[in-house]
Short mmCIF file of C-alpha atoms in Angstrom, two decimals:
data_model
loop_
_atom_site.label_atom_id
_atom_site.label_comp_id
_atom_site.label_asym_id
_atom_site.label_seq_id
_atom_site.Cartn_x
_atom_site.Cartn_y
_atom_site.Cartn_z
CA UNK A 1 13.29 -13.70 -21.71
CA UNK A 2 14.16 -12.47 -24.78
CA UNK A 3 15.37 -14.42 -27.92
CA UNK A 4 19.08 -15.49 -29.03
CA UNK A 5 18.11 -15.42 -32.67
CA UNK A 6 16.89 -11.62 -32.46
CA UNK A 7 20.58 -10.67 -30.83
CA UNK A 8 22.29 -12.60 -33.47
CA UNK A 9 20.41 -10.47 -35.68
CA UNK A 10 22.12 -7.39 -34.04
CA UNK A 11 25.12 -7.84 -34.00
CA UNK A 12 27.27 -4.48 -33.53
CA UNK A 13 28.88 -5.16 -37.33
CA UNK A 14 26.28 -5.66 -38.68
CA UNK A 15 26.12 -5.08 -42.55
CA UNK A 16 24.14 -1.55 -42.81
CA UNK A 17 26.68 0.14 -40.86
CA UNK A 18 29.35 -1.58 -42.75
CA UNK A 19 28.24 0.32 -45.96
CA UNK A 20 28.10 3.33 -44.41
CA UNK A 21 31.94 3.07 -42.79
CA UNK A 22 33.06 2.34 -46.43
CA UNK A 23 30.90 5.23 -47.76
CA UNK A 24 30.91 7.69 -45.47
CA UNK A 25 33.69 9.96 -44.51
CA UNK A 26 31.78 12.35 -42.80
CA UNK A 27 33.08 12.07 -38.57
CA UNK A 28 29.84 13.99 -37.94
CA UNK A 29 27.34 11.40 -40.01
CA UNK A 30 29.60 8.80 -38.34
CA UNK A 31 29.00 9.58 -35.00
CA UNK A 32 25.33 9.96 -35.50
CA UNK A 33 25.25 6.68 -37.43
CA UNK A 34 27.28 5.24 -34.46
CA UNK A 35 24.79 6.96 -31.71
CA UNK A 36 21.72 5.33 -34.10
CA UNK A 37 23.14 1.98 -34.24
CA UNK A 38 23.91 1.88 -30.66
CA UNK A 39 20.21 2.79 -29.95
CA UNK A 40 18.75 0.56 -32.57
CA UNK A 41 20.96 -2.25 -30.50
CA UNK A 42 19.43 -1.23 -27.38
CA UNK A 43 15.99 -0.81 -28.25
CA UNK A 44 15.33 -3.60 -31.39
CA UNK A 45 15.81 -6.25 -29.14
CA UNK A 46 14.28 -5.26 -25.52
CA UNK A 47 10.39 -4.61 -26.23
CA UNK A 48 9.26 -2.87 -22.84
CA UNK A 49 11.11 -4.94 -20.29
CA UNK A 50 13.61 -3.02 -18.36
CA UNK A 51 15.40 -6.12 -17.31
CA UNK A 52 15.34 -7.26 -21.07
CA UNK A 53 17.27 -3.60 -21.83
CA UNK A 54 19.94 -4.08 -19.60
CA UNK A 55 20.43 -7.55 -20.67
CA UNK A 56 20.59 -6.86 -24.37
CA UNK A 57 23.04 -3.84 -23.45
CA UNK A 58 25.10 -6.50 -22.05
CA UNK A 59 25.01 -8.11 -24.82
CA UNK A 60 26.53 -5.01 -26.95
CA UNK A 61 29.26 -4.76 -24.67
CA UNK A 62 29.89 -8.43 -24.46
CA UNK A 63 30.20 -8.20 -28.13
CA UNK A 64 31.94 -5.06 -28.40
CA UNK A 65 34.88 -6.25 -25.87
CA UNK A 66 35.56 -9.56 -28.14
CA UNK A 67 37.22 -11.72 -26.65
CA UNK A 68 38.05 -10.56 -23.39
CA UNK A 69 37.67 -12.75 -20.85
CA UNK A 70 36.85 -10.90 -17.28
CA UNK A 71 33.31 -11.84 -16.79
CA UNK A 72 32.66 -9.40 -13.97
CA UNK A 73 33.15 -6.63 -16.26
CA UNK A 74 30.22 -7.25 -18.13
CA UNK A 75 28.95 -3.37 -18.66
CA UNK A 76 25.32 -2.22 -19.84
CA UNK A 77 24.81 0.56 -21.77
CA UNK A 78 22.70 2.77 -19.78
CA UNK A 79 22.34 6.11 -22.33
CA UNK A 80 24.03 7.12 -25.78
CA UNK A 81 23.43 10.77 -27.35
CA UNK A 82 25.52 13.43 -28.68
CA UNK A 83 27.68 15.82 -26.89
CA UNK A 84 27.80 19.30 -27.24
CA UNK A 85 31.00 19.21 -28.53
CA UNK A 86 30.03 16.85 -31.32
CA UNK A 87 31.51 13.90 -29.25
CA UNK A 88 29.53 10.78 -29.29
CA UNK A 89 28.68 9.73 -25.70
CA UNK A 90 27.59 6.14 -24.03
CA UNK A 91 27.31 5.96 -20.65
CA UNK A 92 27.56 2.89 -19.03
CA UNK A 93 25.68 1.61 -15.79
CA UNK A 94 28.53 2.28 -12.95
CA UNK A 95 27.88 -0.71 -11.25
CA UNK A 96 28.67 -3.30 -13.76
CA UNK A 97 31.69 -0.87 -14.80
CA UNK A 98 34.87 -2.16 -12.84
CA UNK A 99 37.55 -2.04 -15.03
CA UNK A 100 38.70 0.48 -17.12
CA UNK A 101 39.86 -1.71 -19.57
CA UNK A 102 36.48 -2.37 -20.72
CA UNK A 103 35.85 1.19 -21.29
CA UNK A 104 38.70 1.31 -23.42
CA UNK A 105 37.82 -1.93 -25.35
CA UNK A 106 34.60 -0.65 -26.14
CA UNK A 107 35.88 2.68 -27.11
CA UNK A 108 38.46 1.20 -29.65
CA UNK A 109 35.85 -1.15 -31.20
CA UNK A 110 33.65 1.78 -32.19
CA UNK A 111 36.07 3.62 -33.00
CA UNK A 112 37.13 1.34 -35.39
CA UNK A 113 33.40 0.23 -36.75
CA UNK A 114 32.54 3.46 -37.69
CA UNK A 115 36.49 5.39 -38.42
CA UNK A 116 35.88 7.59 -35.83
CA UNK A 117 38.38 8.98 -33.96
CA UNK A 118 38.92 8.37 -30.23
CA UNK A 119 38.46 11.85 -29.49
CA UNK A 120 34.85 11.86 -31.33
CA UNK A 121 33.91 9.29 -28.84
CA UNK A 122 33.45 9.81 -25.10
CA UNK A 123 32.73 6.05 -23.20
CA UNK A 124 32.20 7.00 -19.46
CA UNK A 125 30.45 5.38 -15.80
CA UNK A 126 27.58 6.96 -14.36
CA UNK A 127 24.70 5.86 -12.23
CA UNK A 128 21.11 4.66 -13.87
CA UNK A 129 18.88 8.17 -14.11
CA UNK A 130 15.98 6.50 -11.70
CA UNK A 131 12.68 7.64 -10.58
CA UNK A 132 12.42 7.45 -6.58
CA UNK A 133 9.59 4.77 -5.85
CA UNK A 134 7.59 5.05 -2.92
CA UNK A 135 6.70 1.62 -1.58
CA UNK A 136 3.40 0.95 0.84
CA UNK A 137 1.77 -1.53 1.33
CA UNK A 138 -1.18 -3.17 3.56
CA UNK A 139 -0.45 -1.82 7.37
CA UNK A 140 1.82 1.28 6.25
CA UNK A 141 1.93 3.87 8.23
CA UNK A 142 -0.49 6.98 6.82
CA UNK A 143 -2.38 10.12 7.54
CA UNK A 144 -3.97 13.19 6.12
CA UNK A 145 -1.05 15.50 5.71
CA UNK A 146 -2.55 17.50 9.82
CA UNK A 147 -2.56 14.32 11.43
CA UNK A 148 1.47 13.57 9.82
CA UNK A 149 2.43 17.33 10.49
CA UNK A 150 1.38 16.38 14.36
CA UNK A 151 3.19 13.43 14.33
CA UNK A 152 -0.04 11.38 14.16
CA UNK A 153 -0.44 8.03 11.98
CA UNK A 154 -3.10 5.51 10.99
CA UNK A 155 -2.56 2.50 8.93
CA UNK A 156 -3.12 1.61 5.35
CA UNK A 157 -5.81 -0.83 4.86
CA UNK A 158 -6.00 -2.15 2.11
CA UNK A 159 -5.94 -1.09 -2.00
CA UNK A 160 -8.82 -1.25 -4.26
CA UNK A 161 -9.18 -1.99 -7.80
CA UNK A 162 -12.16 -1.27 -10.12
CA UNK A 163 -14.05 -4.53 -10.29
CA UNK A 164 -14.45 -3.77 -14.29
CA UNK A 165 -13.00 -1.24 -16.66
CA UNK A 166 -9.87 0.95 -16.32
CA UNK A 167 -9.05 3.41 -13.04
CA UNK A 168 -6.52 3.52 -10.92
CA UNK A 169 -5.52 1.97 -7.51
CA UNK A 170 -6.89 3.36 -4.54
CA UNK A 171 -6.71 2.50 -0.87
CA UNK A 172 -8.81 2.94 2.39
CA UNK A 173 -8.31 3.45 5.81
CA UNK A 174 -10.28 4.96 8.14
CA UNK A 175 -12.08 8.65 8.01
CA UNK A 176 -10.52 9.99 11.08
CA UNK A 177 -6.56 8.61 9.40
CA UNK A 178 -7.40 10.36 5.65
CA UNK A 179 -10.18 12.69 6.36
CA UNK A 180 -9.39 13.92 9.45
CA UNK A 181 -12.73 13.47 10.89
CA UNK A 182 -14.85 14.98 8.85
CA UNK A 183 -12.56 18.13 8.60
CA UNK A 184 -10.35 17.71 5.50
CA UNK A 185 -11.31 18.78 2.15
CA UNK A 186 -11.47 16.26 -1.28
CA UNK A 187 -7.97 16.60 -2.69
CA UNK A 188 -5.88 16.83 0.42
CA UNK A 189 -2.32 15.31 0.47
CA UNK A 190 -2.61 11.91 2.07
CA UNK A 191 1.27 11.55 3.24
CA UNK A 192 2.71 8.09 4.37
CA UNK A 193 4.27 8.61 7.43
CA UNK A 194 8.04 8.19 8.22
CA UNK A 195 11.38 9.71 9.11
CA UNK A 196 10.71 11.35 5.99
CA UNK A 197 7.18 11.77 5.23
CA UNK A 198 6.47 11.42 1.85
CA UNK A 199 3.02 12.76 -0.33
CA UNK A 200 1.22 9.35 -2.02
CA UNK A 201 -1.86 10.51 -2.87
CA UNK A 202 -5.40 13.00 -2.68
CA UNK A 203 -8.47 12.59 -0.15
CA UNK A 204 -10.65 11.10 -2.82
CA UNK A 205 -14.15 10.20 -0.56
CA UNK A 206 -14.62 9.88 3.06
CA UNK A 207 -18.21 8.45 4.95
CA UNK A 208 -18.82 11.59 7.25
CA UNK A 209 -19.52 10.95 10.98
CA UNK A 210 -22.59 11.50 12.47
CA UNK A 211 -22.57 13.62 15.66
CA UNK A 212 -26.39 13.48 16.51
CA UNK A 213 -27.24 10.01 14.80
CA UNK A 214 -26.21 6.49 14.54
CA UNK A 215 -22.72 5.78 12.16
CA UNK A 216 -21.56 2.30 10.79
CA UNK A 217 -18.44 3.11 9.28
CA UNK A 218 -15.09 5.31 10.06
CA UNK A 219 -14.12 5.28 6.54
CA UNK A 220 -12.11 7.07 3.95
CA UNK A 221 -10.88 6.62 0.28
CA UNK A 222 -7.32 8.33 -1.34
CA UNK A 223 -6.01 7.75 -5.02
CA UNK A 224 -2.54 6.98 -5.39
CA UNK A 225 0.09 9.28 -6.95
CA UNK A 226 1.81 7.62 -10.24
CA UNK A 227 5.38 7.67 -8.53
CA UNK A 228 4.09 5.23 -5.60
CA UNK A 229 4.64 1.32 -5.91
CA UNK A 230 3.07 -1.44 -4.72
CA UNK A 231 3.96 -4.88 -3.61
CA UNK A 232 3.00 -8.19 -4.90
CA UNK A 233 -0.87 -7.90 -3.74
CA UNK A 234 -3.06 -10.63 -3.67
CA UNK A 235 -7.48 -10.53 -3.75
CA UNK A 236 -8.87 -10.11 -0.49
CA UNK A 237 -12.07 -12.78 0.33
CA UNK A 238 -14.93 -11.17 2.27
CA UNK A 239 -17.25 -12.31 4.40
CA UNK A 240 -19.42 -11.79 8.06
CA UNK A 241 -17.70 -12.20 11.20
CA UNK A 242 -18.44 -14.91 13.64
CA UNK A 243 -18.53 -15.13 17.37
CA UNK A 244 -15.42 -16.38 19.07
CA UNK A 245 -13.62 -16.36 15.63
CA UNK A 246 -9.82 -15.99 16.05
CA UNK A 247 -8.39 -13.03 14.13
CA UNK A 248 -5.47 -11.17 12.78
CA UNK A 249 -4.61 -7.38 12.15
CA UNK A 250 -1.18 -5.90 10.63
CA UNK A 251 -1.03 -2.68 12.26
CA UNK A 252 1.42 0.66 11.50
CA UNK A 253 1.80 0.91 15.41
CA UNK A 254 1.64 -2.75 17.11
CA UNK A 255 2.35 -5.17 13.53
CA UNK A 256 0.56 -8.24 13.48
CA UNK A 257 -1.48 -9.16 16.40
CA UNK A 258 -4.27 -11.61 17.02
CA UNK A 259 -7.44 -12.10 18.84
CA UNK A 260 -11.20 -13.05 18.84
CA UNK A 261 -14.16 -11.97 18.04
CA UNK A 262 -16.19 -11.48 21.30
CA UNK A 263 -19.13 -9.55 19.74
CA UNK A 264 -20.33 -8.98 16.88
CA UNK A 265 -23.82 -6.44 17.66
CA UNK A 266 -21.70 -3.89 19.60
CA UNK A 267 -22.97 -0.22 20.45
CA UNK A 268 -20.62 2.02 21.58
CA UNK A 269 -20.48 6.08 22.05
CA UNK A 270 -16.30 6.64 20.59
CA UNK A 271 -14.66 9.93 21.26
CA UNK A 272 -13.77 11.75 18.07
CA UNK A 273 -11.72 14.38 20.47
CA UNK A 274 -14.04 17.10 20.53
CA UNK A 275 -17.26 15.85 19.93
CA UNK A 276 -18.90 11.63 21.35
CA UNK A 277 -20.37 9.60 18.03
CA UNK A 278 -22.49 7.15 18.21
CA UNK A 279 -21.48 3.43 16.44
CA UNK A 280 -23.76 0.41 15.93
CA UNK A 281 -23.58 -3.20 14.92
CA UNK A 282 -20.00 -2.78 15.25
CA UNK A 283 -17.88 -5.56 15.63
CA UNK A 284 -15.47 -6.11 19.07
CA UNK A 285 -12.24 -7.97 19.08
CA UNK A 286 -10.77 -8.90 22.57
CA UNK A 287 -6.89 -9.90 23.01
CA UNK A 288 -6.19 -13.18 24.52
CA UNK A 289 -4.21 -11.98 27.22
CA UNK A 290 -3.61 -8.63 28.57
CA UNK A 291 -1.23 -7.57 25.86
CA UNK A 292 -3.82 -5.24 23.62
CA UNK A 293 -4.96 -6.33 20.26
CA UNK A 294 -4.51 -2.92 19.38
CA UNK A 295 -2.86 0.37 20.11
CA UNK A 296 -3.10 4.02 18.48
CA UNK A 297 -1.81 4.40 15.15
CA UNK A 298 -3.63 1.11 13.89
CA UNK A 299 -6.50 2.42 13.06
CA UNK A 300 -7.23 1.56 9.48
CA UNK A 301 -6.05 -2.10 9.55
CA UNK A 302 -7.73 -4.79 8.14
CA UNK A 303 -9.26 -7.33 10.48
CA UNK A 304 -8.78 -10.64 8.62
CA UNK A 305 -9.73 -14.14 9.51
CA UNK A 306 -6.80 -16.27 10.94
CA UNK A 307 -9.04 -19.41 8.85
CA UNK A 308 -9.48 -17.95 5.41
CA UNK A 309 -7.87 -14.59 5.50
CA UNK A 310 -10.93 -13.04 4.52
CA UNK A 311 -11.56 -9.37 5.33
CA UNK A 312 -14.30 -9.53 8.08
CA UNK A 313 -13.82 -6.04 9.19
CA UNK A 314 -12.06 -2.23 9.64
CA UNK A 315 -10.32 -1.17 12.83
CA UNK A 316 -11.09 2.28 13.86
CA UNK A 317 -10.73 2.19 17.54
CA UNK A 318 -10.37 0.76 20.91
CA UNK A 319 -9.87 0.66 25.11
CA UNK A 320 -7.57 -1.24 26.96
CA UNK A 321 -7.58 -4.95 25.62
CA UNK A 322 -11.01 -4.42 23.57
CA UNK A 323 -10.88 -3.08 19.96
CA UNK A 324 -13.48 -2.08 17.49
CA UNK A 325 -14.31 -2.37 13.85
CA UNK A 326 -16.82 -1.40 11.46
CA UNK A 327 -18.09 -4.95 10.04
CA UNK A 328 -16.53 -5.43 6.35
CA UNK A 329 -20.03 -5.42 5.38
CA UNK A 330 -20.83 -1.97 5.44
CA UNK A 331 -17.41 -1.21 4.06
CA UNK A 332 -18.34 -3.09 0.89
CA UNK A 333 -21.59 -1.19 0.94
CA UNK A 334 -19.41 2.10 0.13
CA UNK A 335 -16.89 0.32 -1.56
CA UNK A 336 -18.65 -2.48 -4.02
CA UNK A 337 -17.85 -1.22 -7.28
CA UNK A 338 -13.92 -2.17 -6.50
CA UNK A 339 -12.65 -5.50 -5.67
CA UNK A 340 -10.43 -5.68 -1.98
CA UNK A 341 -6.51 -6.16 -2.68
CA UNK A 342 -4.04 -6.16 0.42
CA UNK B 1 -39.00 -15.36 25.44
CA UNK B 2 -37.21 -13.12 22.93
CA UNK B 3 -33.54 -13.57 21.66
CA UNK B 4 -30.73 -11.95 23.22
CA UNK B 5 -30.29 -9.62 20.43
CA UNK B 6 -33.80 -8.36 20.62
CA UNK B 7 -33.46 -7.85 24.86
CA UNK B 8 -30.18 -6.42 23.98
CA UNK B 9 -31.82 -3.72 21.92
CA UNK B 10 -34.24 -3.00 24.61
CA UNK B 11 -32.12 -2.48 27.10
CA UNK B 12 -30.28 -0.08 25.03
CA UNK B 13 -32.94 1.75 24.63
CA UNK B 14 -32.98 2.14 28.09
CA UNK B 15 -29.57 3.01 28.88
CA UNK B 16 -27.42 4.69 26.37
CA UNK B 17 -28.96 8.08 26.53
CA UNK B 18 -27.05 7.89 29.96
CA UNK B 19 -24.29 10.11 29.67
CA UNK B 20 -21.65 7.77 31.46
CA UNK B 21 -22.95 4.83 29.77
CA UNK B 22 -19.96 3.80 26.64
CA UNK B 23 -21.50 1.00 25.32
CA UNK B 24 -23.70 -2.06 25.27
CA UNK B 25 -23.71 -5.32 23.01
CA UNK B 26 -23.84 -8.94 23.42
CA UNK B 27 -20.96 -10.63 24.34
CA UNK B 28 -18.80 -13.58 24.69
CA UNK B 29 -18.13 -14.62 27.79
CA UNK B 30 -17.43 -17.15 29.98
CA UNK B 31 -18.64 -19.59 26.91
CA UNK B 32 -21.59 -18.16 26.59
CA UNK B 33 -23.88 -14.79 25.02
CA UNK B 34 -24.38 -12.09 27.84
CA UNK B 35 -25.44 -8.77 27.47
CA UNK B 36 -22.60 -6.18 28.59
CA UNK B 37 -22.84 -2.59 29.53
CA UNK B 38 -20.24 -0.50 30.19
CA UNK B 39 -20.01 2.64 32.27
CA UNK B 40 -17.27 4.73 33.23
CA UNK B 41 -17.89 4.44 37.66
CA UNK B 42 -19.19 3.06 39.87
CA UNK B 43 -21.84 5.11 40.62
CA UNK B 44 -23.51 4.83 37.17
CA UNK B 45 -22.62 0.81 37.10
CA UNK B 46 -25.15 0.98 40.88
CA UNK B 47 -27.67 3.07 38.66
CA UNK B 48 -27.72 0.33 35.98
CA UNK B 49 -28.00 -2.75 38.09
CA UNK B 50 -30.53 -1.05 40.51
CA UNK B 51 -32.94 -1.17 37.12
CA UNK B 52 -31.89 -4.99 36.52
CA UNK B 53 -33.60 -7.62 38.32
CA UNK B 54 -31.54 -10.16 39.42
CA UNK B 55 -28.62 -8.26 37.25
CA UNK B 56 -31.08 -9.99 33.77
CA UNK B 57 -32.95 -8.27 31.17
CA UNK B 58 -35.45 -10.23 30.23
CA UNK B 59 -34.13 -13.31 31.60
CA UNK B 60 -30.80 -12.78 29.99
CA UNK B 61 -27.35 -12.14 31.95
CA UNK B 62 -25.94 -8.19 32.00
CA UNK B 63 -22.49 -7.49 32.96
CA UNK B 64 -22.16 -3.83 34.20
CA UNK B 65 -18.12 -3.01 33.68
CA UNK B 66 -16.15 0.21 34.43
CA UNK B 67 -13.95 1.23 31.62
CA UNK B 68 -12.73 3.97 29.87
CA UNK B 69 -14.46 5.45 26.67
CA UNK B 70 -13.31 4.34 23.01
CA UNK B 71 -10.80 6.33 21.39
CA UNK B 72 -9.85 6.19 18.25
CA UNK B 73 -6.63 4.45 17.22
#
């Protein structure tokens, strides 16, 4: 929240300015002085908080419009610069902007602080300039930019964070979702997977599969691109499975499921397509009824504990109402220099 | 007599070099630990239990199932 007394402190007639209206009779230093002020308004009194900017702009306009009494037209300031022309220009946010009598109030109130002219002041609606987000989040649907252009999907699994120092968020999912078993290259476009696809992030480490030996892990890392947001996360627990355990998955194809953990020293020979690999101490999760626990296009999710949420282990692949994960503890082998956030 | 995780392991050893054997672990069932295998026929599920006496390995139970292979999801 930011303070009263700082706002009080800028008011828009305030003293400065008021010398330089006397003083100056320049329309050219006026409107510059006028664009300054404006600026110093919006930016004195809002430190880094966006909310806090279009607040204080409020606050301008509130103070700018005097007296009037329509509380729904309660503009922000969105942008203020100089024209080509010379003109002085503040744009306000379209959607607070309702009545055209508050464009006009504003307008005469500078005009009058700083002499100007009305002509040497444009006041106009537009829409906020706004970078396009791209949300994800635990159990979004992803894939190595082949498996997306085929219409092909894992899920996100979770996000890491470094467990000390600075780097950025990353998240897993399984090899055969970001790495394309075995066959992408470090840097590929890892796209999350919609209507509209959209690129999030590079292929940043991936476990390679074994064909001729044993494997414990299907698993892959990506680094997120700067224009991707995340929701509120919260710090995943880990720990061992145990037998009979009921658990819960949020998957890109069948959303949140649950079952139980019927083994937890599974070997099993998984088809990677063309080639059979081989997968010990693996962990299997039966469905409680025939509905499956798990379906293609989940691969990736976390496997959490309905008890504790803690992250017991990574889905990578199933058949019929049995589904199988690589125990969380070999993930955290690969992964232990970042701390788990879903 | 050895734990079920230890006979388990044997009896992989055994088995999984069969090419229409999927998998093998111990399992839940019923309430209690049993070892399962599973093949993808019949034919191979007969080859299994003919090497099983009593369908135990080393005095622990062995399902033999049919189903398909694991793919991934």
């Amino acid at each position: 929240m930011h303070n009263q007394n700082r706002k009080i402190k800028t008011l828009l007639f305030d003293e400065r300015y008021i010398f330089f209206v006397y003083f100056c009779r320049n329309n050219s230093i006026m409107i510059y002085r006028a664009k300054q002020y404006i600026e110093d308004v919006m930016f004195s009194i809002i430190g880094n908080n966006l909310t806090d900017l279009f607040e204080s702009s409020d606050f301008v306009i509130r103070k700018a419009v005097g007296n009037y009494k329509d509380e729904d037209i309660l503009c922000s300031v969105i942008g203020v610069g100089m024209r080509w022309n010379g003109q002085l220009e503040i744009a306000l946010d379209r959607k607070f902007i309702c009545h055209s009598k508050a464009c006009y109030s504003l307008l005469a109130k500078i005009c009058d602080a700083f002499h100007l002219a009305e002509h040497n002041v444009l006041v106009h609606a537009r829409s906020k300039s706004s970078i396009h987000y791209k949300y994800i989040q635990s159990g979004s649907a992803v894939g190595h930019r082949s498996l997306v252009a085929n219409s092909s999907y894992g899920t996100l699994g979770g996000f890491l964070i470094p467990q000390s120092g600075d780097g950025g968020i990353k998240i897993f999912s399984n090899n055969h979702v970001l790495a394309n078993s075995n066959n992408a290259l470090i840097g590929d476009s890892i796209y999350k997977y919609d209507t509209h696809s959209e690129l999030i992030g590079r292929l940043e480490n991936f476990v390679p599969i074994d064909r001729n030996g044993k494997n414990y892990l299907d698993l892959a890392v990506a680094s997120l691109n700067q224009d991707v947001a995340l929701p509120a996360v919260n710090h995943l627990k880990r720990r061992l499975p145990q037998l009979e355990e009921i658990v819960i998955k949020v998957g890109a194809a069948t959303g949140e499921t649950f079952g139980f953990v019927s083994s937890i020293d599974y070997t099993d020979k998984v088809s990677y397509g063309k080639f059979d690999a081989l997968f010990t101490e693996q962990i299997q999760i039966r469905s409680f009824n025939d509905v499956p626990f798990s379906s293609p296009g989940d691969s990736g999710s976390i496997i959490y504990s309905s008890t504790d949420n803690a992250f017991i282990g990574l889905l990578f692949g199933g058949s019929g109402v049995m589904t199988l994960a690589n125990p969380e503890k070999y993930v955290y082998s690969q992964l232990n220099q970042w701390r788990y956030i879903r | 007599m050895i734990s079920i995780e230890v006979a388990k392991k044997s009896l992989e050893k055994e088995v999984i070099h069969i090419p229409n054997v999927y998998g093998i672990g111990v399992v839940f069932s019923n309430g209690e630990k049993v070892i399962e295998v599973s093949v993808s026929d019949e034919e191979t599920k007969t080859n299994i239990l003919q090497r099983l006496p009593n369908s135990k390995w080393n005095g622990y139970v062995v399902n033999v199932i049919i189903r398909e292979q694991t793919n991934l999801y």
